[in-house]
Short mmCIF file of C-alpha atoms and ligand atoms in Angstrom, two decimals:
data_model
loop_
_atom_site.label_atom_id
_atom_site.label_comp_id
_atom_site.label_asym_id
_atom_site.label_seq_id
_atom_site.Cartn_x
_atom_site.Cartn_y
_atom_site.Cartn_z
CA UNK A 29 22.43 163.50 100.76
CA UNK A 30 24.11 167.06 101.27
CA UNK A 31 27.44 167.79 99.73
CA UNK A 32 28.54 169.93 102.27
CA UNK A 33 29.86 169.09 105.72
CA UNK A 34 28.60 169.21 108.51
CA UNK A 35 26.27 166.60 107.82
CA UNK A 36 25.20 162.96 109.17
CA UNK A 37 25.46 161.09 106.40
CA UNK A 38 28.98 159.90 105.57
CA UNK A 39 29.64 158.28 101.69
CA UNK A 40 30.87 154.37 102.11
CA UNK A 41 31.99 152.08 99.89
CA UNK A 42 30.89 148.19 100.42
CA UNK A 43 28.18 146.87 102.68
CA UNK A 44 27.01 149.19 105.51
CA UNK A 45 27.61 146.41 107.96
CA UNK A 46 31.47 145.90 106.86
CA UNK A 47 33.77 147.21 109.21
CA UNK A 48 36.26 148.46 106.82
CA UNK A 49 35.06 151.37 104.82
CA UNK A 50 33.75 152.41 108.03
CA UNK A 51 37.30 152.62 109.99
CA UNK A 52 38.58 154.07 106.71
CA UNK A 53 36.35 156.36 107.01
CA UNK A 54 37.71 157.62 110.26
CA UNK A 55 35.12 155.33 112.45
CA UNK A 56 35.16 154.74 115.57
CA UNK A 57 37.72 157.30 116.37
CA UNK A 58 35.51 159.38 118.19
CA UNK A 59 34.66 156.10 120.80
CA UNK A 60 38.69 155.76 120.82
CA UNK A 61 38.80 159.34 121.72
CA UNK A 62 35.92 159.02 124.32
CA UNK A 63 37.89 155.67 126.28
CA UNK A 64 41.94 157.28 126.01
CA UNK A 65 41.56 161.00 126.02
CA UNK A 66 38.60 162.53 126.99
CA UNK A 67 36.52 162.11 130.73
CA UNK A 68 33.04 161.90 130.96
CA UNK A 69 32.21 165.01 131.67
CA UNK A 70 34.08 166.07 128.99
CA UNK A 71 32.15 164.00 126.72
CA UNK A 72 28.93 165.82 128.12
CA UNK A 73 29.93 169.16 128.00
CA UNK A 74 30.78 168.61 124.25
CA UNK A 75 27.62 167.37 123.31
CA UNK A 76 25.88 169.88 125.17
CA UNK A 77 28.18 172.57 123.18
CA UNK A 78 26.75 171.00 119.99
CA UNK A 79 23.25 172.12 120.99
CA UNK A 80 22.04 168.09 119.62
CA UNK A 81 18.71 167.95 120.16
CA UNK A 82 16.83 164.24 120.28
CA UNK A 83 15.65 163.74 117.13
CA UNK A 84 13.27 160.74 118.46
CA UNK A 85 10.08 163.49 118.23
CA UNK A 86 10.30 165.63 121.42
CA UNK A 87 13.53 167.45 120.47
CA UNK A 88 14.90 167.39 124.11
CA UNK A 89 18.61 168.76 124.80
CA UNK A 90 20.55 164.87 124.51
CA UNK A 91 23.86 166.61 126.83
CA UNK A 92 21.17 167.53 129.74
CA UNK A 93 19.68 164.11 129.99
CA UNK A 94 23.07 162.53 129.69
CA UNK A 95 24.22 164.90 132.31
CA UNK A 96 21.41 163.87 134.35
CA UNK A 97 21.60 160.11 134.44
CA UNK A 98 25.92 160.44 134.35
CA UNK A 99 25.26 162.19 137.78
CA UNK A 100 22.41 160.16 139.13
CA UNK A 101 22.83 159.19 142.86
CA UNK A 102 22.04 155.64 141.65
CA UNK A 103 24.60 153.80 140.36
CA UNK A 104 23.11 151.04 138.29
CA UNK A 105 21.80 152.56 135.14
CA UNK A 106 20.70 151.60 132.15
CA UNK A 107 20.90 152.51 128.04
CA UNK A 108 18.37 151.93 125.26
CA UNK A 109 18.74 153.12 122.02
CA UNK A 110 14.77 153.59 120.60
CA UNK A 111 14.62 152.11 117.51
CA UNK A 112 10.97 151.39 117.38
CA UNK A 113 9.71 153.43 114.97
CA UNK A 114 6.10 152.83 113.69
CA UNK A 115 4.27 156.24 112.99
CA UNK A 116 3.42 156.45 109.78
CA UNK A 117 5.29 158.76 107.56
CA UNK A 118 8.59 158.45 109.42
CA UNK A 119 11.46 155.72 107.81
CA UNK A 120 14.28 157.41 108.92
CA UNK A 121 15.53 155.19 111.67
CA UNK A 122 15.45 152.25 109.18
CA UNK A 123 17.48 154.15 106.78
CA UNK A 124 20.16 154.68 109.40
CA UNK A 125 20.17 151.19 110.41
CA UNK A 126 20.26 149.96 106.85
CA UNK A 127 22.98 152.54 105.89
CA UNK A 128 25.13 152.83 109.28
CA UNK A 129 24.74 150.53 111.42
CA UNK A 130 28.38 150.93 112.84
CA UNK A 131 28.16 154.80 112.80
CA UNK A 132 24.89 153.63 115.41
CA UNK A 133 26.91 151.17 117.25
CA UNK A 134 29.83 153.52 118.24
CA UNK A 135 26.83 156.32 118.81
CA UNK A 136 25.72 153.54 121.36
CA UNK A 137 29.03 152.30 122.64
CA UNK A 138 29.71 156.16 123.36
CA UNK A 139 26.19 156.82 125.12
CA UNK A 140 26.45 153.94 127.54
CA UNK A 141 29.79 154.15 128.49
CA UNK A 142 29.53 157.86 129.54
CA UNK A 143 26.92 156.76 131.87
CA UNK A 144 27.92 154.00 132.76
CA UNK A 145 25.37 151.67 131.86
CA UNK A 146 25.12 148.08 133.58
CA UNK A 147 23.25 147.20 130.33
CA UNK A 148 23.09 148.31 126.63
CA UNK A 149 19.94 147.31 124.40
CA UNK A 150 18.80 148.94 121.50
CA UNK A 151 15.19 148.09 121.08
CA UNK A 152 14.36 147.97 117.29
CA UNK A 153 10.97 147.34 115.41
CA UNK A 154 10.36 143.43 114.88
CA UNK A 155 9.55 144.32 111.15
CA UNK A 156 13.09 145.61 110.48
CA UNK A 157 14.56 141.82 110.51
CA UNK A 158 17.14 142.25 107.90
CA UNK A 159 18.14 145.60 109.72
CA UNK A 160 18.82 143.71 112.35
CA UNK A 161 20.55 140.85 110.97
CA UNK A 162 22.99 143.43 109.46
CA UNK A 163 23.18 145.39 112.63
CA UNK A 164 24.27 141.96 114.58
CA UNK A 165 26.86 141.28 111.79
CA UNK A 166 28.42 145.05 112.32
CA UNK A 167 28.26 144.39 115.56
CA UNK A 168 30.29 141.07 115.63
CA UNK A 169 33.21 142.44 113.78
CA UNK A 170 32.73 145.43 116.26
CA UNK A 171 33.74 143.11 118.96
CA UNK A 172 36.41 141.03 116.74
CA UNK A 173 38.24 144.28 116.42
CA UNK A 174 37.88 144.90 120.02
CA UNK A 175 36.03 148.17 119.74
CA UNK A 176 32.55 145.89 121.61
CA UNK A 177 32.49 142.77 123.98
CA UNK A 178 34.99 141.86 126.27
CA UNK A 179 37.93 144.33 127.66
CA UNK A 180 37.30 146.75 124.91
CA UNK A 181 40.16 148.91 123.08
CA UNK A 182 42.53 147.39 126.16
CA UNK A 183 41.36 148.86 128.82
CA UNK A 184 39.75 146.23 130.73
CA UNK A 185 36.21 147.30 130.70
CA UNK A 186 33.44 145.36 128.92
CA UNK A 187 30.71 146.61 126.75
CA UNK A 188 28.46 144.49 125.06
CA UNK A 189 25.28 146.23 123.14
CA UNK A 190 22.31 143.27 122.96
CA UNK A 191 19.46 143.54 120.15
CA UNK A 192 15.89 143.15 121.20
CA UNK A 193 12.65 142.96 118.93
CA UNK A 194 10.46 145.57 119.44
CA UNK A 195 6.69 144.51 120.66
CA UNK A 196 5.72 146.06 117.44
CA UNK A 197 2.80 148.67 118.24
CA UNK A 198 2.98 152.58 118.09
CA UNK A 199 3.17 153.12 121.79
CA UNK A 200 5.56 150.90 122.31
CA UNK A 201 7.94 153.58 120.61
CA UNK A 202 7.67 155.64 123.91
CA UNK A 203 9.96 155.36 125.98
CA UNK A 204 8.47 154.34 129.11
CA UNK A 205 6.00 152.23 127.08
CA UNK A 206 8.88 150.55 125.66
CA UNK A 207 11.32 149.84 128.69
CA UNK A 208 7.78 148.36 130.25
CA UNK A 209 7.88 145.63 127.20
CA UNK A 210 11.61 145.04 127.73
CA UNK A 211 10.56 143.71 131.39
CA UNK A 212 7.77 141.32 129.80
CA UNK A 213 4.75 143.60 130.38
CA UNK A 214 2.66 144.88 128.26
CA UNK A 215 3.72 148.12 126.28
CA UNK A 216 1.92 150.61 128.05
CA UNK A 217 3.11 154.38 129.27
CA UNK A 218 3.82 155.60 132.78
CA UNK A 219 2.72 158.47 134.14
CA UNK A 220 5.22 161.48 134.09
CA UNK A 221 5.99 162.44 136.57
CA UNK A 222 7.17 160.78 138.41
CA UNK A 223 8.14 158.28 136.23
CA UNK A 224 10.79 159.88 133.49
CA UNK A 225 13.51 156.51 132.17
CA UNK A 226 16.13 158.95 133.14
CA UNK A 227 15.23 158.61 137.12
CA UNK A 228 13.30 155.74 137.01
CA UNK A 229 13.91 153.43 133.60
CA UNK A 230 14.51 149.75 133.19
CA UNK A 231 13.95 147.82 136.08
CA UNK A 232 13.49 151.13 137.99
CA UNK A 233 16.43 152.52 137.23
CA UNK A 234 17.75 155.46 135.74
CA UNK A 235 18.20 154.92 132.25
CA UNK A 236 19.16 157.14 129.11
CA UNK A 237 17.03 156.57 125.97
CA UNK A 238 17.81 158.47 122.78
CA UNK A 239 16.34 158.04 119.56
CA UNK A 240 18.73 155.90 116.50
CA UNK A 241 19.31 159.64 114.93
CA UNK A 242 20.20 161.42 117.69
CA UNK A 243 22.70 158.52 118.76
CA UNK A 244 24.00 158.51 114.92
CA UNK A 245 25.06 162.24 115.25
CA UNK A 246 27.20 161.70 118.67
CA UNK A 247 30.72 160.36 117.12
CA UNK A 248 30.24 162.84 114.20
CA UNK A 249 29.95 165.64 116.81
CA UNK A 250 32.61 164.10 118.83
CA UNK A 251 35.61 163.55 116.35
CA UNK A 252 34.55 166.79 114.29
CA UNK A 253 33.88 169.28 117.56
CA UNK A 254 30.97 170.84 118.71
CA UNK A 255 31.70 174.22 116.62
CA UNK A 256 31.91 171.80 113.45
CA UNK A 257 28.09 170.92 114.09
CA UNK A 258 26.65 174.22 115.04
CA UNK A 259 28.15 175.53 111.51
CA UNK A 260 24.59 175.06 110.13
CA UNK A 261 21.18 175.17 111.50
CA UNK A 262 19.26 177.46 114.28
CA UNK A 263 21.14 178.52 117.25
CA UNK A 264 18.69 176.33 119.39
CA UNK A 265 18.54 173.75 116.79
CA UNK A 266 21.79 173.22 115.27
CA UNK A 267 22.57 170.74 112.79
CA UNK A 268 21.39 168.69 109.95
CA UNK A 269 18.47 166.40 110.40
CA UNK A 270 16.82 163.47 108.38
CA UNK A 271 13.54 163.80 106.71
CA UNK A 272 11.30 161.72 105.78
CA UNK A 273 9.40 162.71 102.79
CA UNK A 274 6.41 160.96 101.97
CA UNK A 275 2.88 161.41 100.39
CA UNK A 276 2.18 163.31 97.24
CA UNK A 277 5.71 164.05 95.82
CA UNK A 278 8.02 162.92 92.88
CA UNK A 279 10.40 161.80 94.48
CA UNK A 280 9.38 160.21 98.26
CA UNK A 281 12.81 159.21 100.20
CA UNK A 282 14.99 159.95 103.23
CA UNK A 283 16.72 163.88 102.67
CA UNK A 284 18.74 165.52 105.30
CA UNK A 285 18.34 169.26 105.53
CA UNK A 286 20.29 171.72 107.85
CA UNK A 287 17.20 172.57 111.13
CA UNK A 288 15.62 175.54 109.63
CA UNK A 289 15.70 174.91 106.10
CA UNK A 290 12.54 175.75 104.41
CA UNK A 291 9.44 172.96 103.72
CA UNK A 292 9.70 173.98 100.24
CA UNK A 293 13.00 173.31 99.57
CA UNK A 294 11.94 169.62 100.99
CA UNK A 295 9.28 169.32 98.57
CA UNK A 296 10.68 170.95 95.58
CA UNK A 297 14.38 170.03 95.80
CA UNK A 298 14.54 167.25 97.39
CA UNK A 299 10.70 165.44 96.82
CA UNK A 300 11.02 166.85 93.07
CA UNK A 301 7.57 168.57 93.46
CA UNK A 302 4.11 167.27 93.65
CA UNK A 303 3.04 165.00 90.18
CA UNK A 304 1.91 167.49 87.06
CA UNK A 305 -0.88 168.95 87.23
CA UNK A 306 -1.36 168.78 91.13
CA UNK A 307 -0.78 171.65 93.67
CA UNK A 308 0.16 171.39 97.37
CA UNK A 309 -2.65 171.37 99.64
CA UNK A 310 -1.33 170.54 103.19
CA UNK A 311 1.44 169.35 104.34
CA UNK A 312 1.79 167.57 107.91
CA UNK A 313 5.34 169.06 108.85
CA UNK A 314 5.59 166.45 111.73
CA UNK A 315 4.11 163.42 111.36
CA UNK A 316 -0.27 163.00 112.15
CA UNK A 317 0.20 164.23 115.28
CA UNK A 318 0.70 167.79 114.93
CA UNK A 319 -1.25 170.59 113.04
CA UNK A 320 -1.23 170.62 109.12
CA UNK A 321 -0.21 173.38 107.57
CA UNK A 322 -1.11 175.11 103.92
CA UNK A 323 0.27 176.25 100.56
CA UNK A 324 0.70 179.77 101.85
CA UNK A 325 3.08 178.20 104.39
CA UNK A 326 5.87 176.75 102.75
CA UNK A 327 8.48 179.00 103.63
CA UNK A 328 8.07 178.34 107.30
CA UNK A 329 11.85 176.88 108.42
CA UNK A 330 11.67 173.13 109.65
CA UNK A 331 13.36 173.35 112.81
CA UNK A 332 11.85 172.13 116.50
CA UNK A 333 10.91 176.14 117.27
CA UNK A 334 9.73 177.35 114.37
CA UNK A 335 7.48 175.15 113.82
CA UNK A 336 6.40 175.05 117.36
CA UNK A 337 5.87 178.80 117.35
CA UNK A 338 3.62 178.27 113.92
CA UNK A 339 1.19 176.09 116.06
CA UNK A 340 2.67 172.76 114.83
CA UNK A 341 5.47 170.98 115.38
CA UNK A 342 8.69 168.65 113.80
CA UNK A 343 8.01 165.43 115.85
CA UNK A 344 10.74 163.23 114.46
CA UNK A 345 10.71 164.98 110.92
CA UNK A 346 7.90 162.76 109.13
CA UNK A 347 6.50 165.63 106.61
CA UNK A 348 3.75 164.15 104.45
CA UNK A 349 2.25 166.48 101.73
CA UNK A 350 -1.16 165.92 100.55
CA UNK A 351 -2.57 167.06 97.26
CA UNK A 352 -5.02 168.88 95.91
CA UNK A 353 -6.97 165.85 94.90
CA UNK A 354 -7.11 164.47 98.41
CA UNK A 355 -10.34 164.65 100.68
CA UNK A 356 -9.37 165.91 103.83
CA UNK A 357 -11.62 164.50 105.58
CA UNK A 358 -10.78 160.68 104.23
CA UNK A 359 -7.31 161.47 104.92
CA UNK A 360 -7.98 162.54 108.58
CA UNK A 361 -9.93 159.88 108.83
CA UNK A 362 -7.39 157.52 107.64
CA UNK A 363 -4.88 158.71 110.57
CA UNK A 364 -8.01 159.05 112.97
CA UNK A 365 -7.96 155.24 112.68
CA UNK A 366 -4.47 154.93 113.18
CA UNK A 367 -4.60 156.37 116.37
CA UNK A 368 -7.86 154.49 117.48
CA UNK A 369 -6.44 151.07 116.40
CA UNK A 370 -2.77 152.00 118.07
CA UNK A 371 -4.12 153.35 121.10
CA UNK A 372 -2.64 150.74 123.92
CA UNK A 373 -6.40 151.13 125.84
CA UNK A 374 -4.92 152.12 129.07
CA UNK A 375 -5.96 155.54 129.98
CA UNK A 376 -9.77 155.93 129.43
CA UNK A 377 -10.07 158.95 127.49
CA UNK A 378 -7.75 157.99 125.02
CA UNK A 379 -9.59 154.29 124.85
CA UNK A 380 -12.91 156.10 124.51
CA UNK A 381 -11.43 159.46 122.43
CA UNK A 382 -10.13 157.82 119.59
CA UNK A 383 -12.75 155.48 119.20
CA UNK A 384 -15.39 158.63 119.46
CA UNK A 385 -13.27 160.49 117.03
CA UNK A 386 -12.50 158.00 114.33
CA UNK A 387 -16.59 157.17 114.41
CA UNK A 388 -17.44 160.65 113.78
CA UNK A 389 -15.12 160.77 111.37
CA UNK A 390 -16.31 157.61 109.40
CA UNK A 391 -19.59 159.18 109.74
CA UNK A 392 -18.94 162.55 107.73
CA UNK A 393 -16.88 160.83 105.67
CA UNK A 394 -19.40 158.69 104.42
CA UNK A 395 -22.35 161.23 104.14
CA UNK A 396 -24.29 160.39 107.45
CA UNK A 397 -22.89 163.71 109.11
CA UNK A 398 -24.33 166.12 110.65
CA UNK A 399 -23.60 170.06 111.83
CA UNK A 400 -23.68 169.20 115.42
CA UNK A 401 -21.56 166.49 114.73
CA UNK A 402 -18.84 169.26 114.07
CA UNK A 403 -19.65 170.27 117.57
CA UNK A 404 -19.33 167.15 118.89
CA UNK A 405 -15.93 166.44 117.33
CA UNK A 406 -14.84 169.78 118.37
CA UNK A 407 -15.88 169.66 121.89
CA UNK A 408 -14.26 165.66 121.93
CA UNK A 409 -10.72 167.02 121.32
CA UNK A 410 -11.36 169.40 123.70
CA UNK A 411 -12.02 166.96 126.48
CA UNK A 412 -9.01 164.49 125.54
CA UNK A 413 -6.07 166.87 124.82
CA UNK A 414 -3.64 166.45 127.42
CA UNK A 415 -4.99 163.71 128.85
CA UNK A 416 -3.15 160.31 129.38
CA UNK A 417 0.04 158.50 130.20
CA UNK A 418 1.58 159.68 126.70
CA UNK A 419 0.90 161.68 123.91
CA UNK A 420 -1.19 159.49 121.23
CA UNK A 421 -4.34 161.10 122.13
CA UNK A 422 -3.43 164.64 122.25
CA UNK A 423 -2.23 163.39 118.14
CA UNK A 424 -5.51 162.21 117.97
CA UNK A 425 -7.39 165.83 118.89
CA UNK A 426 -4.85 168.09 117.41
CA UNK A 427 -5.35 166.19 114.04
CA UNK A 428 -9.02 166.70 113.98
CA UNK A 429 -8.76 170.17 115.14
CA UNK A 430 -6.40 171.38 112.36
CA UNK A 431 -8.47 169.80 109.99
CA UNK A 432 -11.44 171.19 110.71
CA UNK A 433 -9.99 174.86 110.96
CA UNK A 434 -7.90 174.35 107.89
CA UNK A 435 -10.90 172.69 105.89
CA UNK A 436 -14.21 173.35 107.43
CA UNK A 437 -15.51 173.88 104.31
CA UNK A 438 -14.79 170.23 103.53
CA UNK A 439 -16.53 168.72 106.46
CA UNK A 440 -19.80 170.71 105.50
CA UNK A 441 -19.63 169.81 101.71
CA UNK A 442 -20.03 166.56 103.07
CA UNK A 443 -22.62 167.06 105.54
CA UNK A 444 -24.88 168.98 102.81
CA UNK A 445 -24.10 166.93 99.78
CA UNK A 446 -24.72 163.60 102.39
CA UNK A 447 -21.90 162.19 100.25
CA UNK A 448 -17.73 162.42 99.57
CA UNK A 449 -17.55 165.07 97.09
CA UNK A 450 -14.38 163.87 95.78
CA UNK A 451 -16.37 159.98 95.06
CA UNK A 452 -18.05 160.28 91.73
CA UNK A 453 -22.30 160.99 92.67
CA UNK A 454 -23.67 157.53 92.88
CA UNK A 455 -26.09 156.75 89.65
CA UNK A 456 -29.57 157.38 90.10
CA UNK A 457 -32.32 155.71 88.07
C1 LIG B 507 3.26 157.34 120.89
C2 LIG B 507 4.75 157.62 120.86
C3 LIG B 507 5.59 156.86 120.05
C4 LIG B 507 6.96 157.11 120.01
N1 LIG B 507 7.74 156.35 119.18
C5 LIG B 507 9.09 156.58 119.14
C6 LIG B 507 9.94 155.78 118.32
O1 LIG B 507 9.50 154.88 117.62
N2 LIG B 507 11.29 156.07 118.33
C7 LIG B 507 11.82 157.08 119.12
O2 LIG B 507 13.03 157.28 119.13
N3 LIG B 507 11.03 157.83 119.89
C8 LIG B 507 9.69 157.60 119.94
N4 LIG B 507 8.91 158.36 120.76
C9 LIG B 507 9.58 159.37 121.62
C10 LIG B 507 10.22 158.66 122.83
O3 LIG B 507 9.24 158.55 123.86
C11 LIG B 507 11.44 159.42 123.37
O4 LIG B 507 11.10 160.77 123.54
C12 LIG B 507 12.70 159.31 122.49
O5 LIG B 507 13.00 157.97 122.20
C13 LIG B 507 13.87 159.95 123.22
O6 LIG B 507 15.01 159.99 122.39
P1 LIG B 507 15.65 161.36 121.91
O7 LIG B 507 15.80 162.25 123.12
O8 LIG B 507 16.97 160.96 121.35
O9 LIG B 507 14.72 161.95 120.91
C14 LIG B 507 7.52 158.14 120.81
C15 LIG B 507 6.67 158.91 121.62
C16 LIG B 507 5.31 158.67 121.63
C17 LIG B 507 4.43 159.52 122.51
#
């Protein structure tokens, strides 16, 4: 945790899910705030003034959608807080809903009563079970103190947040994949556009989804101010953010970092290094979906611009850092698999792409390669990028592609040697 303020993370004594340090701690005064004092434009313009961006992987300005579904024509609307999380690398969410699950309630309480919502889910990953016995428990004394449930704080209104379990695949993370498996269907994307949650969301109506993070950071920005959260950070991406720091470091844990601090200071303040005697070799800034980069890159700021204008990207800040003593291609391969096994099957390139590209990829791997398979792989992620319903596939591609121009020389080791180089040479008679 950072000492300094602004940050997320707030120092509680007791269980996350008691009430009490959590009102001591000044909670729930920003949802006070939001019902006696403030309007709900007013509660929009200050979050826009913060600059939050969603820190669900997309990095989308939270006070424009918010503005957007608060001034919908349609009046029944809909919230969903995404707390799905499944890509590998990122634990963040969990953290937040192990460690404050009221400072995620009032972010919730806050979200759907500025727009108004009908109904309030949040939508959380059926492997996080004693998350979400602790989150029902906060949110039961949330409603005994008359902050949730019936005619909350006095003023007549009711707001009741329900928990649902999560359908427990990849996709089902996005958004529209998701609000599809809260109706009973299977957990598969629509296309956008037309179809964005915020004009056409649960039950076809316009609904506001934000990420657990980005809903966590609301009553901080709201009882602190908007100037107390741009006091660190870019200027077009304020603020602290949670990393999750996995893969070949000392120290492998949840860190929050001001946007724009350094991937070094990650890794070597935070992650304690990588183990003696190892060096950095990549590091995936963002989760297997976007671009690796190298050593010779680790002063490149983690923030959603920088990164973007590098040729990767932040995603929802999974950074994974692989060592010298890794095979890139078994470790591409490893996420190539990912994506083939978590691909939902319902657009036809992605079905057929990740399937083509994790093959290939088995196939160098394991010393049956050939040049023109590097072609072939190649000339794959060219036809699938940007294709389907969501984003999995375009993962898929961009993975391959960064590791073959980052480590070329890796794949054709392989290809010539008709083995792994880093398996010990099978013993020949
Ligand atoms: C394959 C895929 C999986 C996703 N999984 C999650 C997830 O588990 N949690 C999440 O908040 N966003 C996830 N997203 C992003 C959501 O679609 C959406 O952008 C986000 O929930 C919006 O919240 P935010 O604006 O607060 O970031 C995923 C996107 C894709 C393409």
């Amino acid at each position: 945790m950072i000492a300094s303020e602004p940050r997320l993370l707030q120092e509680l004594e007791g269980s996350p899910w008691d009430i009490e340090p959590y009102l001591r701690a000044g909670g729930y005064e920003a949802w006070r705030k939001c019902v006696n004092e403030l309007d709900r434009d007013g509660i929009v313009n200050e979050i826009k003034q913060s600059g939050l961006r969603g820190r669900g992987g997309a990095g989308f300005p939270t006070g424009t959608k918010w503005d957007k579904v608060l001034h919908h024509r349609v009046k029944e609307r809909y919230f969903v807080c995404n707390a799905g999380e499944h890509e590998p690398g990122t634990f963040k969410d969990r953290y937040l809903l192990k460690q404050a699950p009221h400072q995620l309630l009032e972010g919730c309480l806050i979200a759907a009563y500025t727009v108004q919502a009908k109904a309030s889910f949040i939508y959380i990953n059926h492997e996080y079970q004693e998350e979400r016995e602790n989150l029902q428990k906060a949110l039961e004394q949330a409603k005994t103190k008359g902050l949730a449930g019936r005619n909350v704080l006095g003023s007549g209104m009711n707001l009741d947040i329900e928990l649902f379990s999560g359908q427990g695949s990849y996709v089902a993370g996005e958004e529209t994949a998701m609000l599809e498996s809260m109706q009973g269907r299977p957990a598969m994307p629509r296309q956008k556009p037309p179809f964005y949650p915020t004009d056409f969301g649960l039950y076809g109506k316009p609904t506001l989804v934000n990420n657990v993070e980005t809903l966590c950071h609301v009553p901080r920005i709201l009882k602190h101010g908007a100037a107390w959260f741009t006091k660190v950070g870019t200027e077009k991406c304020p603020g602290t953010m949670l990393f999750s720091l996995s893969g070949a470091v000392n120290k492998p844990g949840v860190y929050e970092m001001p946007l724009g601090s350094p991937v070094r200071r990650l890794i070597e303040e935070f992650g304690g290094g990588v183990p003696a005697g190892r060096k950095v070799k990549a590091v995936f800034p963002g989760g297997p979906s976007f671009s690796m980069i190298t050593a010779d890159q680790l002063d490149l700021p983690m923030d959603f611009d920088s990164l973007k204008k590098a040729g990767t990207g932040l995603g929802s800040a999974g950074v994974i850092v692989v060592d010298d003593a890794t095979c890139m291609v078994a470790q591409t391969l490893k996420f190539s698999d990912f994506f083939k096994n978590e691909s939902c099957g319902q657009c036809p390139p992605c079905r057929m792409g990740t399937i083509n590209l994790a093959t290939l990829m088995a196939k160098i791997e394991q010393g049956e390669g050939s040049p023109k398979d590097l072609d072939s792989l190649l000339q794959l992620c060219g036809f699938v990028k940007g294709t389907g319903y969501c984003t999995l596939v375009t993962g898929a591609a961009v993975l391959v592609q960064s590791s073959l121009r980052l480590f070329r020389h890796e794949f054709e080791e392989h290809i010539a040697l008709k083995r792994c180089p880093y398996q010990p040479a099978p013993v020949t008679a």
